[in-house]
Short mmCIF file of C-alpha atoms in Angstrom, two decimals:
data_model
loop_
_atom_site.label_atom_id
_atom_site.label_comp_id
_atom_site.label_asym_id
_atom_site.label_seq_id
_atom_site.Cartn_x
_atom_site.Cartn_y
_atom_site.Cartn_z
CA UNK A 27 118.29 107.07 72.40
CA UNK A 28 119.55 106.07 76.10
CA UNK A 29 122.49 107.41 77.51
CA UNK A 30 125.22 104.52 78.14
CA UNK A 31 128.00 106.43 79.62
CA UNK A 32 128.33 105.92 82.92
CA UNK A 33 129.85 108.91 85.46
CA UNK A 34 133.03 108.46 86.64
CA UNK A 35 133.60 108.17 90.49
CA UNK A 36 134.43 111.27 92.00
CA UNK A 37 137.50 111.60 94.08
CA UNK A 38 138.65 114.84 96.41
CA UNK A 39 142.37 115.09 97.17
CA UNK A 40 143.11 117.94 99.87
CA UNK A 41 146.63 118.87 100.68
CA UNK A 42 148.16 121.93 101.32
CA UNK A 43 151.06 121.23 99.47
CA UNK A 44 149.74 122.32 96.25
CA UNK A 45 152.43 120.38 94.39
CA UNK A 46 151.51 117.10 96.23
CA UNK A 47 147.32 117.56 95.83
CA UNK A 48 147.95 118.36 91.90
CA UNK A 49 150.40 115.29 90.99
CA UNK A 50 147.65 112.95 93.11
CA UNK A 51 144.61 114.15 91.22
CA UNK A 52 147.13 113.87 87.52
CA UNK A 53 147.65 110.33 88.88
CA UNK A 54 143.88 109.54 89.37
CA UNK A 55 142.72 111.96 86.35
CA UNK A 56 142.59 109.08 83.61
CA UNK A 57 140.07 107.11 86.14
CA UNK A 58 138.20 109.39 88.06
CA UNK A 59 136.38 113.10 88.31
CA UNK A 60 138.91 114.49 90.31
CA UNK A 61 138.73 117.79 92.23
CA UNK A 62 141.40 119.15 94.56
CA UNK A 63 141.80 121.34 97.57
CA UNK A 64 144.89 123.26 99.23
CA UNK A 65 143.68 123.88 102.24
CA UNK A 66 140.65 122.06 105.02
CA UNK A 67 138.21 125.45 104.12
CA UNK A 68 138.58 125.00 100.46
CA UNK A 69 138.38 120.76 101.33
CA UNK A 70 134.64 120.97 103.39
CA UNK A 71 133.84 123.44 100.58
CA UNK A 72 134.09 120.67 98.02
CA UNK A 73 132.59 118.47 100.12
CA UNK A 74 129.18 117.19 98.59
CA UNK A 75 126.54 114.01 97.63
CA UNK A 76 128.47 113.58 94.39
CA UNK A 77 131.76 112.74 96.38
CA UNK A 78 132.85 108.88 96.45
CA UNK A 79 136.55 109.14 97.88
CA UNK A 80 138.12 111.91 99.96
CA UNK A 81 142.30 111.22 100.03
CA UNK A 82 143.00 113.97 102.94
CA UNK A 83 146.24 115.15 104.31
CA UNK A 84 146.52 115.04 108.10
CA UNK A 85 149.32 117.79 108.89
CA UNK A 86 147.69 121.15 107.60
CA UNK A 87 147.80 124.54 108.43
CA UNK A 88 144.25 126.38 109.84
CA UNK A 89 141.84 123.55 109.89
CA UNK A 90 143.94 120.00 110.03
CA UNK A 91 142.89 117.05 108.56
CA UNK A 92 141.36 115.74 111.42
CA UNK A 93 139.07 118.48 111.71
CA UNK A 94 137.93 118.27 108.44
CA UNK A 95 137.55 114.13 108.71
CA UNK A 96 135.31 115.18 111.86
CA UNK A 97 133.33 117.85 110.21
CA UNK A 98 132.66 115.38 107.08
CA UNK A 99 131.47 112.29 109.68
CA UNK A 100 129.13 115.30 111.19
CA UNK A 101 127.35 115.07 107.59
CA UNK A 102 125.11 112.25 106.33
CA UNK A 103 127.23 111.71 103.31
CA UNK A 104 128.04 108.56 102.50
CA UNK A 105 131.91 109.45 101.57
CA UNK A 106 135.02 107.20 101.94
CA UNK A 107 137.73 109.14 103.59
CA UNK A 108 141.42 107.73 102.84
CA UNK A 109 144.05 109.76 105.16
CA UNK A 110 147.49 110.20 103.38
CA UNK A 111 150.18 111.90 104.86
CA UNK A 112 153.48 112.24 106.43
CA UNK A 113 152.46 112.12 110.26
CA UNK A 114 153.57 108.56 111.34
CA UNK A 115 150.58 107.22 113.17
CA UNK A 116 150.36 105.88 116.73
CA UNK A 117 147.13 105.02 119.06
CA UNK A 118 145.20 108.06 118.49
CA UNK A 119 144.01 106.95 115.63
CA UNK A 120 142.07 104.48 116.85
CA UNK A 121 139.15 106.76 117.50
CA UNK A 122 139.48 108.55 114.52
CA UNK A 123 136.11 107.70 111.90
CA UNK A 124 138.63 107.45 108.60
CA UNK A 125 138.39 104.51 106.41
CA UNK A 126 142.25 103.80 105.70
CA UNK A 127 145.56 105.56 106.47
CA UNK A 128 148.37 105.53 104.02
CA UNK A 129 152.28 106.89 104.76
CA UNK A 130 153.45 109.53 102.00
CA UNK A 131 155.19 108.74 99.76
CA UNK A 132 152.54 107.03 98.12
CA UNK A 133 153.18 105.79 94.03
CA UNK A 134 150.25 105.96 91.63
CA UNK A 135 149.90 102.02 91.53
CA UNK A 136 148.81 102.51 94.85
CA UNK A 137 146.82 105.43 94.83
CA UNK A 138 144.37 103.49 92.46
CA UNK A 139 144.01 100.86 94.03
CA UNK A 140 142.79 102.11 96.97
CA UNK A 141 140.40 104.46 95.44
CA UNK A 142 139.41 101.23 93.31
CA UNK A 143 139.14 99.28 96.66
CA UNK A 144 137.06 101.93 98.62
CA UNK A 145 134.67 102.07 95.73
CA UNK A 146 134.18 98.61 96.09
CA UNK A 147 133.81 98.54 99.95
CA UNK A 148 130.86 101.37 99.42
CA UNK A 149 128.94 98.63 98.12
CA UNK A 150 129.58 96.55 101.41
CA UNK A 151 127.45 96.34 104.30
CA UNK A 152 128.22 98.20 107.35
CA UNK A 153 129.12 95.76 109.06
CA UNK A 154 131.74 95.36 106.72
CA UNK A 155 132.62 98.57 106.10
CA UNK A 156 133.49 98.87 109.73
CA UNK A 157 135.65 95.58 109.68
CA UNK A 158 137.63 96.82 107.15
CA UNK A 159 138.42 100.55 108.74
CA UNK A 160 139.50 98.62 112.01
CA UNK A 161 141.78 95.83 110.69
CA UNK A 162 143.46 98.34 108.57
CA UNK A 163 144.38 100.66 111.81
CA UNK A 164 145.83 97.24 113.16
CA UNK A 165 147.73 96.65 110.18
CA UNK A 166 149.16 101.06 110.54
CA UNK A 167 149.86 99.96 114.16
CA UNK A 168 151.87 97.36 113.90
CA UNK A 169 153.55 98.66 110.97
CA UNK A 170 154.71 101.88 112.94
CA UNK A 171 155.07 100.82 116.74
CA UNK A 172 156.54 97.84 118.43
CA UNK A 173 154.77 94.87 119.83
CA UNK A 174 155.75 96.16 123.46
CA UNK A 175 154.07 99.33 122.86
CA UNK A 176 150.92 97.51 121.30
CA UNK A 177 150.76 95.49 124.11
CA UNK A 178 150.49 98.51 126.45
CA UNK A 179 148.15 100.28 125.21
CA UNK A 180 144.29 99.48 126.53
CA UNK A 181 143.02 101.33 123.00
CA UNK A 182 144.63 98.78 120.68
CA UNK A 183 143.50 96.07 122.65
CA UNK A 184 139.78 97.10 122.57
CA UNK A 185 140.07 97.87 118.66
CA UNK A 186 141.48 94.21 118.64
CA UNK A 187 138.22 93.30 120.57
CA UNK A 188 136.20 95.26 118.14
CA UNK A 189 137.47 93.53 115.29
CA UNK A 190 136.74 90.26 116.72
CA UNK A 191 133.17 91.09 117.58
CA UNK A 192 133.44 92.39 113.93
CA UNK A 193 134.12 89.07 112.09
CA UNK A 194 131.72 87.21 114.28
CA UNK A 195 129.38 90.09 113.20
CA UNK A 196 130.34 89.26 109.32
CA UNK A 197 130.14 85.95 109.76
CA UNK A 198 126.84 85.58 111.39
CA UNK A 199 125.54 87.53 108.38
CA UNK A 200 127.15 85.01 105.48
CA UNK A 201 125.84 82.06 107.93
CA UNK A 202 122.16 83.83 107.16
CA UNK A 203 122.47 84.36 103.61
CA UNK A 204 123.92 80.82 103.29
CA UNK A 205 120.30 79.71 105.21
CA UNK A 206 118.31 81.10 102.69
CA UNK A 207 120.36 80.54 99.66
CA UNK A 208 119.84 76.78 100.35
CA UNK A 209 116.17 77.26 101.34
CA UNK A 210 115.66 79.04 98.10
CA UNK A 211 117.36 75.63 96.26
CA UNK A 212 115.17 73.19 98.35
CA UNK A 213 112.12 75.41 97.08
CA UNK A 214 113.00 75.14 93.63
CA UNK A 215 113.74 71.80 94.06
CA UNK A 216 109.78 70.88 95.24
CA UNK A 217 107.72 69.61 93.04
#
């Protein structure tokens, strides 16, 4: 008799508000394996190969969010790491290696959907993966800072760049698979 059930994807909220980390993972409980953590020790603890989504606070006491987004990219885990939290963003974190950055409050509605979309951007290509993480630090940008201070600063305009190069990138790849989709039909097609 083979086993049909499928795991769920596994989801790590960390946030040192304790009240804030539980009402998350009750929010994501009914579609995930949820774990939480109140502090970045307790986060990097929890960290491991079954992990599919990290949602990680920023603003911590001890070891900050960033730290713990840095020691995770230090790992070979493949892990999607969602930053929520109260710090407004500006240009610094344009160098930062996390995959999306959402503004607290944030509602259930949108909680699973971007676990929901990160799972499906796993599947992606790097390439891809990449394109995504950059556009959505454009879209943070210019939702928290003006267009005068965009224009100014010599980091937004390379990520800009990047992005670009990106979609050229993304493009180049869908041109290829396009190539030998139709030289697969013109094979089928010979007698």
């Amino acid at each position: 008799m083979s086993d049909t059930t499928t795991k769920a994807p596994t989801v790590l909220v960390v946030d040192d508000e304790q009240d804030i980390a539980d009402l998350y993972a009750f929010r994501l409980d009914d579609h995930y394996d949820v774990r939480t953590a109140y502090d970045g020790e307790a986060a990097l603890d929890a960290v491991d190969e079954e992990l599919d989504v990290i949602l990680l606070d920023r603003r911590m006491p001890g070891m900050t969010g960033d730290e713990v987004l840095e020691s995770v990219r230090e790992t070979d885990l493949d892990v999607r790491v969602v930053m929520i939290t109260a710090v407004d963003p500006d240009v610094d974190i344009i160098e930062m290696e996390f995959d999306d950055y959402l503004c607290k409050p944030v509602g259930k509605e949108t909680l699973v959907k971007t676990v929901d979309q990160h799972l499906a951007i796993s599947e992606y290509s790097a390439t891809m993966q990449e394109l995504f993480s950059a556009t959505s630090k454009i879209g943070v940008l210019r939702a928290e800072l003006s267009d005068e201070e965009l224009d100014a600063s010599a980091e937004y305009q390379e990520l800009k760049d990047r992005v670009s190069k990106l979609r050229t990138q993304q493009q180049e790849l869908i041109d290829e698979l396009d190539d030998l989709e139709a030289a697969y039909r013109a094979i089928d097609r010979t007698p």
